[in-house]
Coordinates of C-alpha atoms and ligand atoms in Angstrom, one line a residue:
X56 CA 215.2 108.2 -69.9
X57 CA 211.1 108.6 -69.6
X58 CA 209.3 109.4 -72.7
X59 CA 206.4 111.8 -72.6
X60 CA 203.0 112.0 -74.9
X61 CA 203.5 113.3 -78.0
X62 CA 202.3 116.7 -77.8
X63 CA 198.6 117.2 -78.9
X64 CA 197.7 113.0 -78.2
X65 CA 196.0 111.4 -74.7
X66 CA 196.3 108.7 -72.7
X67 CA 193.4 106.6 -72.1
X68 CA 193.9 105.3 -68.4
X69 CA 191.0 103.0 -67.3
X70 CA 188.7 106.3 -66.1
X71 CA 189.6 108.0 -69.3
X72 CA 189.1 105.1 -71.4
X73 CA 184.8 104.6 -69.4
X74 CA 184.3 108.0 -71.1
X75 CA 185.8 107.3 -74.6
X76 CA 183.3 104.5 -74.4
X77 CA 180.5 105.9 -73.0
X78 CA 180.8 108.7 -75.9
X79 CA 181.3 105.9 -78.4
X80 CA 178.1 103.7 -77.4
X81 CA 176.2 106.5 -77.2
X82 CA 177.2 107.7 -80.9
X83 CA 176.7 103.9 -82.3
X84 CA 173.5 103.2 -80.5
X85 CA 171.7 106.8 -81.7
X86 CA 173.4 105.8 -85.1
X87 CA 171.7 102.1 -85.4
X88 CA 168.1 103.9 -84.0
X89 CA 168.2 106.0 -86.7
X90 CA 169.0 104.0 -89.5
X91 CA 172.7 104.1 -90.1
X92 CA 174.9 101.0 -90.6
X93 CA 178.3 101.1 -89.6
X94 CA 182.1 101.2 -91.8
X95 CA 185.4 102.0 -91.6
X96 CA 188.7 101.9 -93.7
X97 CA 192.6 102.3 -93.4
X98 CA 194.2 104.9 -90.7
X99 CA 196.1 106.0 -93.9
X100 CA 195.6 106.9 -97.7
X101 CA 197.3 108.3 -100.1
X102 CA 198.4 111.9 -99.7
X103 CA 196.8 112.7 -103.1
X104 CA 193.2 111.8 -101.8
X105 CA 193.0 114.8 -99.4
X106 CA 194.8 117.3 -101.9
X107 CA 192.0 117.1 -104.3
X108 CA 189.0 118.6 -102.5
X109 CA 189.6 119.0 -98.4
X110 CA 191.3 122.3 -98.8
X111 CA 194.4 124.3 -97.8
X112 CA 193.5 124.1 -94.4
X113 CA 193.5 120.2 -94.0
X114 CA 196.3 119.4 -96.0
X115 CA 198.8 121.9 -94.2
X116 CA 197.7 119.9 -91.4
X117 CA 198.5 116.6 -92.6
X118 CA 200.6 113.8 -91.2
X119 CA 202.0 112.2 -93.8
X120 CA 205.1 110.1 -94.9
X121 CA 206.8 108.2 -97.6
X122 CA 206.8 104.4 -97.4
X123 CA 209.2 101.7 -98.5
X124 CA 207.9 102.0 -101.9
X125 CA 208.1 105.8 -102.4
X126 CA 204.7 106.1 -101.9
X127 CA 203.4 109.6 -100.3
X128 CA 201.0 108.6 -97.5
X129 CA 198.9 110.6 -94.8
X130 CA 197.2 109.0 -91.7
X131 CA 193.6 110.3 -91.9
X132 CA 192.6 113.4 -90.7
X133 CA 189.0 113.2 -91.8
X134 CA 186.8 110.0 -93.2
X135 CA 184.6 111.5 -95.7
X136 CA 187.5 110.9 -98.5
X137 CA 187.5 107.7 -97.5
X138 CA 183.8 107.3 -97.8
X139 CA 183.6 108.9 -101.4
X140 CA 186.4 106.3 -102.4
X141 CA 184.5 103.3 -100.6
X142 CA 181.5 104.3 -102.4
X143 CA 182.9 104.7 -105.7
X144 CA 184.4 101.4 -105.6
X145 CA 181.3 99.8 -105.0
X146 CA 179.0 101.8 -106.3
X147 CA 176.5 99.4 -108.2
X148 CA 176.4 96.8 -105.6
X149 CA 176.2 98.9 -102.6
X150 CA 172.0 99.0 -101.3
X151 CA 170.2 102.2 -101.2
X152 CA 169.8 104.8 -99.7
X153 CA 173.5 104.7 -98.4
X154 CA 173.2 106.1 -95.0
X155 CA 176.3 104.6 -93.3
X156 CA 178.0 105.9 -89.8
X157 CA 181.9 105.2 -88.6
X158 CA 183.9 106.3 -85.3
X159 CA 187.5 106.9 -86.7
X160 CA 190.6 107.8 -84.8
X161 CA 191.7 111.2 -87.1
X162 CA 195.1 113.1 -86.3
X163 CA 195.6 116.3 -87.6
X164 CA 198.5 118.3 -87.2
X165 CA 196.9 121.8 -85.6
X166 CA 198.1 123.8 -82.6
X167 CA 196.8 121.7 -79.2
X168 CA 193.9 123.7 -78.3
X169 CA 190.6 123.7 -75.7
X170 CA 188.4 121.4 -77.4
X171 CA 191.4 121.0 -80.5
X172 CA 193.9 118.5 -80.5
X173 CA 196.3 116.1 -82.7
X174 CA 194.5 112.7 -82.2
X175 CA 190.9 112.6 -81.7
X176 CA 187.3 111.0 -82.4
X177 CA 185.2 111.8 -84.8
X178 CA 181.4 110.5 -85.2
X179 CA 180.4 110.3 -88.9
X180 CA 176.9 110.2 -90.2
X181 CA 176.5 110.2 -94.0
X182 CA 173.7 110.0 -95.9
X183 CA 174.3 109.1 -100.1
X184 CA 172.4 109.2 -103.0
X185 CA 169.5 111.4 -101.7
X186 CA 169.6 114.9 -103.0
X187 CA 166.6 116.2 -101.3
X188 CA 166.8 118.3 -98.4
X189 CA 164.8 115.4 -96.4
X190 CA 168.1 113.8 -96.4
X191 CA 170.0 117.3 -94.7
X192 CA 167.5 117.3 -92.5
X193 CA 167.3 113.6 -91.1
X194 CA 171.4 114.1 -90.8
X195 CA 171.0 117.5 -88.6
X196 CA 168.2 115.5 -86.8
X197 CA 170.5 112.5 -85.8
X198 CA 173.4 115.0 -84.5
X199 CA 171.1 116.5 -82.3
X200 CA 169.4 113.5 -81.3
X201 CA 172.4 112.1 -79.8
X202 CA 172.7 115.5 -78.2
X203 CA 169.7 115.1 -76.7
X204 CA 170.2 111.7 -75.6
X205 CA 173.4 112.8 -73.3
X206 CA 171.2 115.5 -71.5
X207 CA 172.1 118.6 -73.9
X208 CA 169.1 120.7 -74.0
X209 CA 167.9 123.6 -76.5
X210 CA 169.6 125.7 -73.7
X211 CA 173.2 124.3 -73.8
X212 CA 173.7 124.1 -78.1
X213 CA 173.0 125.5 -81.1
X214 CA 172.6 124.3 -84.1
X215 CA 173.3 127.1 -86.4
X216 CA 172.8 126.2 -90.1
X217 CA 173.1 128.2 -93.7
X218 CA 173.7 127.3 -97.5
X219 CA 176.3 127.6 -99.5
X220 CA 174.0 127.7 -102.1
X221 CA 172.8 130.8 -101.0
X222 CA 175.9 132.4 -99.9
X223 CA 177.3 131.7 -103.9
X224 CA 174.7 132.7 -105.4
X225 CA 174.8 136.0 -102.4
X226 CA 178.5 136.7 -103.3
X227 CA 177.9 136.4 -107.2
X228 CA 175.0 139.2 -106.3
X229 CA 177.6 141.4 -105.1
X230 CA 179.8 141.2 -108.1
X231 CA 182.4 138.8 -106.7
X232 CA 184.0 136.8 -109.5
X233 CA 182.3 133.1 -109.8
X234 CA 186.6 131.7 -109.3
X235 CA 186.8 133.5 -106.5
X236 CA 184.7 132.0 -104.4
X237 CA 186.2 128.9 -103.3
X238 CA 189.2 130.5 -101.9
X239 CA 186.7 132.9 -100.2
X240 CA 184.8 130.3 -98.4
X241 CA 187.7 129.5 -96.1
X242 CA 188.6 133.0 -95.1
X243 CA 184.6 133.8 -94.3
X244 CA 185.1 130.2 -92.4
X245 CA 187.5 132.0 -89.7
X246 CA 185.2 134.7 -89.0
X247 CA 184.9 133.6 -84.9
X248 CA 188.1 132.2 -84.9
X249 CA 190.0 135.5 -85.2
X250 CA 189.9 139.3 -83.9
X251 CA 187.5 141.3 -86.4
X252 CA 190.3 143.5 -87.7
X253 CA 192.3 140.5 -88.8
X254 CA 189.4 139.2 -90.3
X255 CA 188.4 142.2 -91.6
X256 CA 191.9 142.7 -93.4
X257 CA 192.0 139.4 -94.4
X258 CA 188.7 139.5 -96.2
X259 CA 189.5 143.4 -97.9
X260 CA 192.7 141.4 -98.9
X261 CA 190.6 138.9 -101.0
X262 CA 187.7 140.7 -102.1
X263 CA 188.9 144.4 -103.5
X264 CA 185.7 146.0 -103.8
X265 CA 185.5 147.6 -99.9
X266 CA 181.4 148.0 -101.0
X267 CA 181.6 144.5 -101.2
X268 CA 183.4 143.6 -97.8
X269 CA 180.5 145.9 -96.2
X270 CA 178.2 144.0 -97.7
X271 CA 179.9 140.9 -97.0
X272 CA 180.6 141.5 -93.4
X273 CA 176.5 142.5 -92.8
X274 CA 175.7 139.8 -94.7
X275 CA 177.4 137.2 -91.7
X276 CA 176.0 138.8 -89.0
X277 CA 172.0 138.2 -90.9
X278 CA 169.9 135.4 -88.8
X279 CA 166.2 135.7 -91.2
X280 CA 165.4 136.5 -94.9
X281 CA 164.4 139.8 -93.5
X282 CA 168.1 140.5 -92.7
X283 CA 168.6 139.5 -95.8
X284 CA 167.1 141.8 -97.7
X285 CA 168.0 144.9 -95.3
X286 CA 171.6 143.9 -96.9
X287 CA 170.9 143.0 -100.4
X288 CA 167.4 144.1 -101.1
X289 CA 166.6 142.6 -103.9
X290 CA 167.6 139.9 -102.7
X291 CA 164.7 137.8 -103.8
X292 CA 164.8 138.4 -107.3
X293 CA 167.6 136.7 -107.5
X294 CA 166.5 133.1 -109.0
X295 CA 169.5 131.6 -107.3
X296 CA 169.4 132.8 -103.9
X297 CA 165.7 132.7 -103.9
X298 CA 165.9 128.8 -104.7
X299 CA 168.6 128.4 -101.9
X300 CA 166.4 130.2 -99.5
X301 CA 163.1 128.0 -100.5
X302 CA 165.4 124.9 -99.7
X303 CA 166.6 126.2 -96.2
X304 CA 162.7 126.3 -95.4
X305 CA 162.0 123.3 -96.1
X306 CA 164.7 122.2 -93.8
X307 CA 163.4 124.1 -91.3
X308 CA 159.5 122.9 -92.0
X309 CA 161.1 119.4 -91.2
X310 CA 162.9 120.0 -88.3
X311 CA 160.2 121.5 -86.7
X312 CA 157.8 118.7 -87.7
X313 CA 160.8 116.3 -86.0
X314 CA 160.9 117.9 -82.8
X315 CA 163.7 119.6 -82.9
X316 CA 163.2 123.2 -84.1
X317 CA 164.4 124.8 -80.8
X318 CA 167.8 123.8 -81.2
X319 CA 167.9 125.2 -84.8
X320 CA 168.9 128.3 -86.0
X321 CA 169.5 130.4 -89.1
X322 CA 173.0 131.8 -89.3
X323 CA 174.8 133.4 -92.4
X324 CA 178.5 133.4 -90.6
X325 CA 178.2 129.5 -90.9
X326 CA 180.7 128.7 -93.9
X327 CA 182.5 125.8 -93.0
X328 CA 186.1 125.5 -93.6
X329 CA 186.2 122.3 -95.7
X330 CA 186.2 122.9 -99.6
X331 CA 183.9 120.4 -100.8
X332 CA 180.8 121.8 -99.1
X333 CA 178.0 122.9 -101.7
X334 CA 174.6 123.2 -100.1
X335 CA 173.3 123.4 -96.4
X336 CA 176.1 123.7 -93.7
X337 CA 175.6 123.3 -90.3
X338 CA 177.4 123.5 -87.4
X339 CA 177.0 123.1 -83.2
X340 CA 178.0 125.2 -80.9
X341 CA 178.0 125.8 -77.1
X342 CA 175.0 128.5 -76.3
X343 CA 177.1 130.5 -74.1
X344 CA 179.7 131.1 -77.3
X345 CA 182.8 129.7 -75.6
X346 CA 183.6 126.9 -76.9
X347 CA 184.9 125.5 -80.4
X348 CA 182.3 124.1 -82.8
X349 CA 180.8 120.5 -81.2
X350 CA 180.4 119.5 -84.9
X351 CA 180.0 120.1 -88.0
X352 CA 178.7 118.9 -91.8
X353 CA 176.4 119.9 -94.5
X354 CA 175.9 118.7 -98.4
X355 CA 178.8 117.8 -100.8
X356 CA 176.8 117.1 -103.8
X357 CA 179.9 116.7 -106.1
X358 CA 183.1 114.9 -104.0
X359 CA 182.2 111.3 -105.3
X360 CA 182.7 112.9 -108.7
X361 CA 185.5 115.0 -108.0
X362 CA 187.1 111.2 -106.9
X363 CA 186.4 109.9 -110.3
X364 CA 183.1 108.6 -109.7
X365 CA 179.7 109.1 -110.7
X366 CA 177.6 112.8 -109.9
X367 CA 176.1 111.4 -106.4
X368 CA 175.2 113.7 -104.0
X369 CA 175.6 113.3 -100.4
X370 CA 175.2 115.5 -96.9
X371 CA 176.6 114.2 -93.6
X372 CA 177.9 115.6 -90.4
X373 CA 181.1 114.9 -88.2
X374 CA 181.6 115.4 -84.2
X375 CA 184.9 115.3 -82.5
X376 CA 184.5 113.9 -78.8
X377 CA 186.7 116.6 -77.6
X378 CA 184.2 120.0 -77.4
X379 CA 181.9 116.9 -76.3
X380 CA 183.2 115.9 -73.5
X381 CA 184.3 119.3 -72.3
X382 CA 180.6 120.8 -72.2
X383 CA 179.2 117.4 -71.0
X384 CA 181.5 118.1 -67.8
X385 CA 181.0 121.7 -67.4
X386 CA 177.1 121.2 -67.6
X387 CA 177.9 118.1 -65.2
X388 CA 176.1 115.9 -67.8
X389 CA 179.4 113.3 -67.0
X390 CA 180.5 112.7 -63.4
X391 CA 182.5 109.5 -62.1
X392 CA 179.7 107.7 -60.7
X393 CA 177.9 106.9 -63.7
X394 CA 181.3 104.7 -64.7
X395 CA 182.4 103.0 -61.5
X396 CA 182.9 99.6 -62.2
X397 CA 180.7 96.4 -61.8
X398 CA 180.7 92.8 -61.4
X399 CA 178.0 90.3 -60.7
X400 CA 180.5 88.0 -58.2
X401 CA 183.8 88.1 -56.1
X402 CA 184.9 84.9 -54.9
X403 CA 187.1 85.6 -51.5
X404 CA 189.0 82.9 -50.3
X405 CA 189.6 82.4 -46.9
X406 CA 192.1 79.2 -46.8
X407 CA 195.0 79.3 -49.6
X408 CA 194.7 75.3 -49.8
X409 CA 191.2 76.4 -51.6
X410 CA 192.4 77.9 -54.2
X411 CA 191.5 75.4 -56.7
X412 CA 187.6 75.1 -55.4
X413 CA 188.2 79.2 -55.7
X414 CA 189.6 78.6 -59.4
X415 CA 186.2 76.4 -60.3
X416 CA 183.7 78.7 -59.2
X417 CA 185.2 81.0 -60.7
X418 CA 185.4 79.9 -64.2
X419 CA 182.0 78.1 -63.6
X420 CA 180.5 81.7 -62.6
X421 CA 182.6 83.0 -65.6
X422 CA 180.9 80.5 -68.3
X423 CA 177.7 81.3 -67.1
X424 CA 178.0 84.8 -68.3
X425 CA 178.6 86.1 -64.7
X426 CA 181.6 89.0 -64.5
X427 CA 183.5 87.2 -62.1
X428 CA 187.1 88.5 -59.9
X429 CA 189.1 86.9 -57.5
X430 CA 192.4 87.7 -56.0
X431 CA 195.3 86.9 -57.6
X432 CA 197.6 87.4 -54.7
X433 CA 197.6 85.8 -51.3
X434 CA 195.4 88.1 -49.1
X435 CA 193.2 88.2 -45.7
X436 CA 189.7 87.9 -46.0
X437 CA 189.7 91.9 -45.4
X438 CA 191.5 92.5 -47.9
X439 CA 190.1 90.5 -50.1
X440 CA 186.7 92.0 -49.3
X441 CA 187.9 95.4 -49.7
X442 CA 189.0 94.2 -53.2
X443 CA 185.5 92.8 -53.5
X444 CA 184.2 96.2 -52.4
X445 CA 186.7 98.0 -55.1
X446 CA 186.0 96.1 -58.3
X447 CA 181.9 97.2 -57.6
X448 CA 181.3 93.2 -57.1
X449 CA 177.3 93.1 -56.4
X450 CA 178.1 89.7 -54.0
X451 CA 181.1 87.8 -53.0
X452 CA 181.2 84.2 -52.3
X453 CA 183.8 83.1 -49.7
X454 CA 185.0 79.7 -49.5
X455 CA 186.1 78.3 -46.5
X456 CA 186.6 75.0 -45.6
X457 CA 184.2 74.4 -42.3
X458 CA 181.0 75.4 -44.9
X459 CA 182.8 73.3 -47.5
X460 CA 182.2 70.4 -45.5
X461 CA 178.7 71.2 -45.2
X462 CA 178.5 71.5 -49.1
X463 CA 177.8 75.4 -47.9
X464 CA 179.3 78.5 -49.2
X465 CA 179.0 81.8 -47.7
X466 CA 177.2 84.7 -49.6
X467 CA 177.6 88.1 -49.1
X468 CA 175.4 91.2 -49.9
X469 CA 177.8 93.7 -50.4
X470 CA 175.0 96.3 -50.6
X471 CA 173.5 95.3 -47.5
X472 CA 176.5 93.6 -46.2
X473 CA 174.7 91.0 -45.0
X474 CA 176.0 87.1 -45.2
X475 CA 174.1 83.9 -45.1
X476 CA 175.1 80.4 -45.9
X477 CA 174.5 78.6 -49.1
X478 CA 174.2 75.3 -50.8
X479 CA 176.5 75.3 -53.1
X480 CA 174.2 73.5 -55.6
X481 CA 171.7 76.3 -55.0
X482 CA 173.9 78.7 -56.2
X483 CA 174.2 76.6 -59.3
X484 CA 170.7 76.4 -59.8
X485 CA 169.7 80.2 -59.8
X486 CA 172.6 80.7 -62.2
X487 CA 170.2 78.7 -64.6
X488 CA 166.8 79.9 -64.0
Ligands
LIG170 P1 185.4 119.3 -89.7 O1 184.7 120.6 -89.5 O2 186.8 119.4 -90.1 O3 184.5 118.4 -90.7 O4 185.4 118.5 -88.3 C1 184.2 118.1 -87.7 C2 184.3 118.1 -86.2 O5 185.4 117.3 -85.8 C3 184.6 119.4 -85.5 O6 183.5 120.2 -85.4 C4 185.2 118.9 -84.2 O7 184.2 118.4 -83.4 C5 186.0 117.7 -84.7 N1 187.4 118.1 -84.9 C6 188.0 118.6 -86.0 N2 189.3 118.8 -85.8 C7 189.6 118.4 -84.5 C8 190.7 118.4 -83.7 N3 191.9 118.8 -84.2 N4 190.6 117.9 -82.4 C9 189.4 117.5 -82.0 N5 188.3 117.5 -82.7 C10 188.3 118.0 -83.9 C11 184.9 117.2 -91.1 O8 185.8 116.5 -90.7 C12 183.9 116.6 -92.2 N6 184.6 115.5 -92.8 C13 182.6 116.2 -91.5 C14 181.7 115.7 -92.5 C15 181.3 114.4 -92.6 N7 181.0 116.4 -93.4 C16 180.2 115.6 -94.1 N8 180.4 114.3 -93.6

């Protein structure tokens, strides 16, 4: 009987796995340039951890199970629970400011979608113990730098950003009850992700005043304070919004001073689905608009407190490498060149009763810090070269026994395909220059 995939999972075959890596270095090393240090904890918690403060959304799409013990589990489908419990743990001896970065395997159980599925990647930046904007800013900074460093221009993604803060203290504006709100943010979360007459019922269903779900819907489609205040005009006497607004200038002041103000936009229909969010929220997406979000993150000033520890804010940012990989192919930013495979030496033999010399090189070449291959099974010299030429070996070395006798080896080019004789002991010697 042959067993397929679980639905929604992949298989990482050698060419699959050079990606998963390529996304992964890329990720760690723009992490480490910009300050981060790296952690990680268990593939599973306790179900309770993400019922307190993910929302709805995550924990119907939980996997979870009951162990031995009776205890309710769920494998991770996010890390920043995990974070807030780390950090709680260790809060007094943990150095400041916290600005830590992880690569976790999440599953969550969603439909299999472009761009969505039930095991994936997911780059975490987090920044702790900072509540000024500086810190919102330096996280939306390090998302797009690593954009930036895969080739991803101004052109390709958008990084569309908003406030809670000023949403709340928008929808108190309009009358909405302050209890309301959190289950609103959700449903105004789903706002691209479904036809506007669902989302329109969906939101009149919610919010009974239809003024209000005017107002509302206006107020999603606003990119500047001067939409703004075309919807809600007096807008800026409100002390709440106005202090929300001042805040997302800032942001913006820095990210222009960082370089990176043309990938940044304004954008009111940015929500964000999780529950815990309570100040900026940001999210990439695709220019042309096809695409699921590339990431998303923002502050969530009161989850180490909800989790029993002390009021420390904290903003951060989270990028699955599925959207990823799918625009860095469709903008041809990934082809199969850039991971064919390398090594320094093949060693070819040509006479079987060789294979010990063979074995020595190798491991010599090996030790030395040289990526070294050989045959494993009993070939001709062709195909052993063909081998060579298949492995991406820069040289191979064939041993044969008439330059043996000489003390010679023969060395091959395999880029210019030319071969030349060598002293074995000169080999030796460059090897330790
Ligand atoms: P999230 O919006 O749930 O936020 O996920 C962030 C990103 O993870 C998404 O934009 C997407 O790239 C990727 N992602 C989510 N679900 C899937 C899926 N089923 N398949 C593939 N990729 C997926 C969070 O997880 C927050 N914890 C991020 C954060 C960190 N906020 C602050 N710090």
């Amino acid at each position: 009987m042959k067993i397929p995939p679980v639905k929604g999972t992949r298989d990482f075959y050698p060419p699959q796995m050079a990606v998963r890596n390529y996304i992964s270095d890329g990720w760690k090393s723009v992490s480490l340039r910009n300050g981060f240090v790296e952690y990680d904890g268990p593939i599973f918690e306790y179900l309770q951890m993400y019922q307190i403060k993910s929302g709805d959304e995550i924990v119907e799409q939980l996997f979870h199970l009951t162990d031995r013990g009776g205890r309710e589990l769920a494998i991770r489908p996010e890390i920043t629970p995990t974070l807030a419990r780390m950090i709680n743990q260790q809060i007094n001896a943990l150095p400041r400011p916290i600005k830590w970065f992880s690569v976790p395997r999440l599953c969550r159980a969603e439909r299999p979608q472009k761009g969505r599925l039930r095991e994936f990647f997911q780059w975490n930046i987090d920044i702790v113990g900072v509540d000024d904007i500086l810190a919102d800013a330096e996280v939306v900074f390090c998302t797009l730098d690593y954009l930036r460093s895969v080739g991803l221009t101004a052109a390709d993604v958008i990084a569309k950003i908003s406030s809670r803060k000023l949403l709340a203290a928008l929808l108190l504006h309009l009358g909405i009850a302050e209890d309301k709100l959190d289950a609103l943010y959700p449903i105004l979360d789903k706002k691209a992700k479904l036809p506007p007459e669902t989302f329109a019922q969906m939101l009149t269903e919610a919010v009974s005043s239809e003024t209000a779900v005017h107002t509302i819907l206006a107020l999603l489609e606003t990119h500047s304070v001067g939409d703004i205040q075309s919807v809600v005009p007096n807008v800026t006497s409100n002390s709440q919004a106005q202090a929300a607004l001042d805040e997302l200038h800032q942001l913006f002041d820095y990210l222009k001073a960082m370089g990176v103000a043309d990938y940044c936009r304004f954008d009111m229909s940015i929500v964000r689905g999780l529950a815990y969010y309570a100040g900026m929220v940001f999210e990439v997406h695709d220019a042309v608009g096809d695409l699921r979000a590339v990431c998303g993150g923002g502050r969530y000033d009161n989850l180490l407190r909800d989790f029993g520890g002390p009021a420390l804010s904290a903003t951060g940012m989270g990028m699955g490498d599925c959207v990823l990989e799918i625009l860095l192919r469709e903008r041809g930013l990934i082809n199969e060149a850039m991971f064919k495979r390398q090594m320094d030496y093949f060693v070819a033999c040509a006479d079987l009763n060789l294979m010990p010399k063979v074995l020595e090189i190798v491991a010599q070449l090996r030790a030395a810090g040289k990526a070294t291959e050989f045959s494993c099974k009993a070939a001709n010299l062709g195909k052993q070269l063909k081998q060579a030429d298949a492995c991406g070996a820069k040289q191979t070395l064939i041993i044969g026994q008439e330059y043996l006798n000489e003390g010679k080896i023969l060395l091959k080019d395999m880029k210019t395909g030319t071969q030349q004789p060598i002293d074995e002991s000169y080999l030796w010697d460059t090897l330790s220059d």
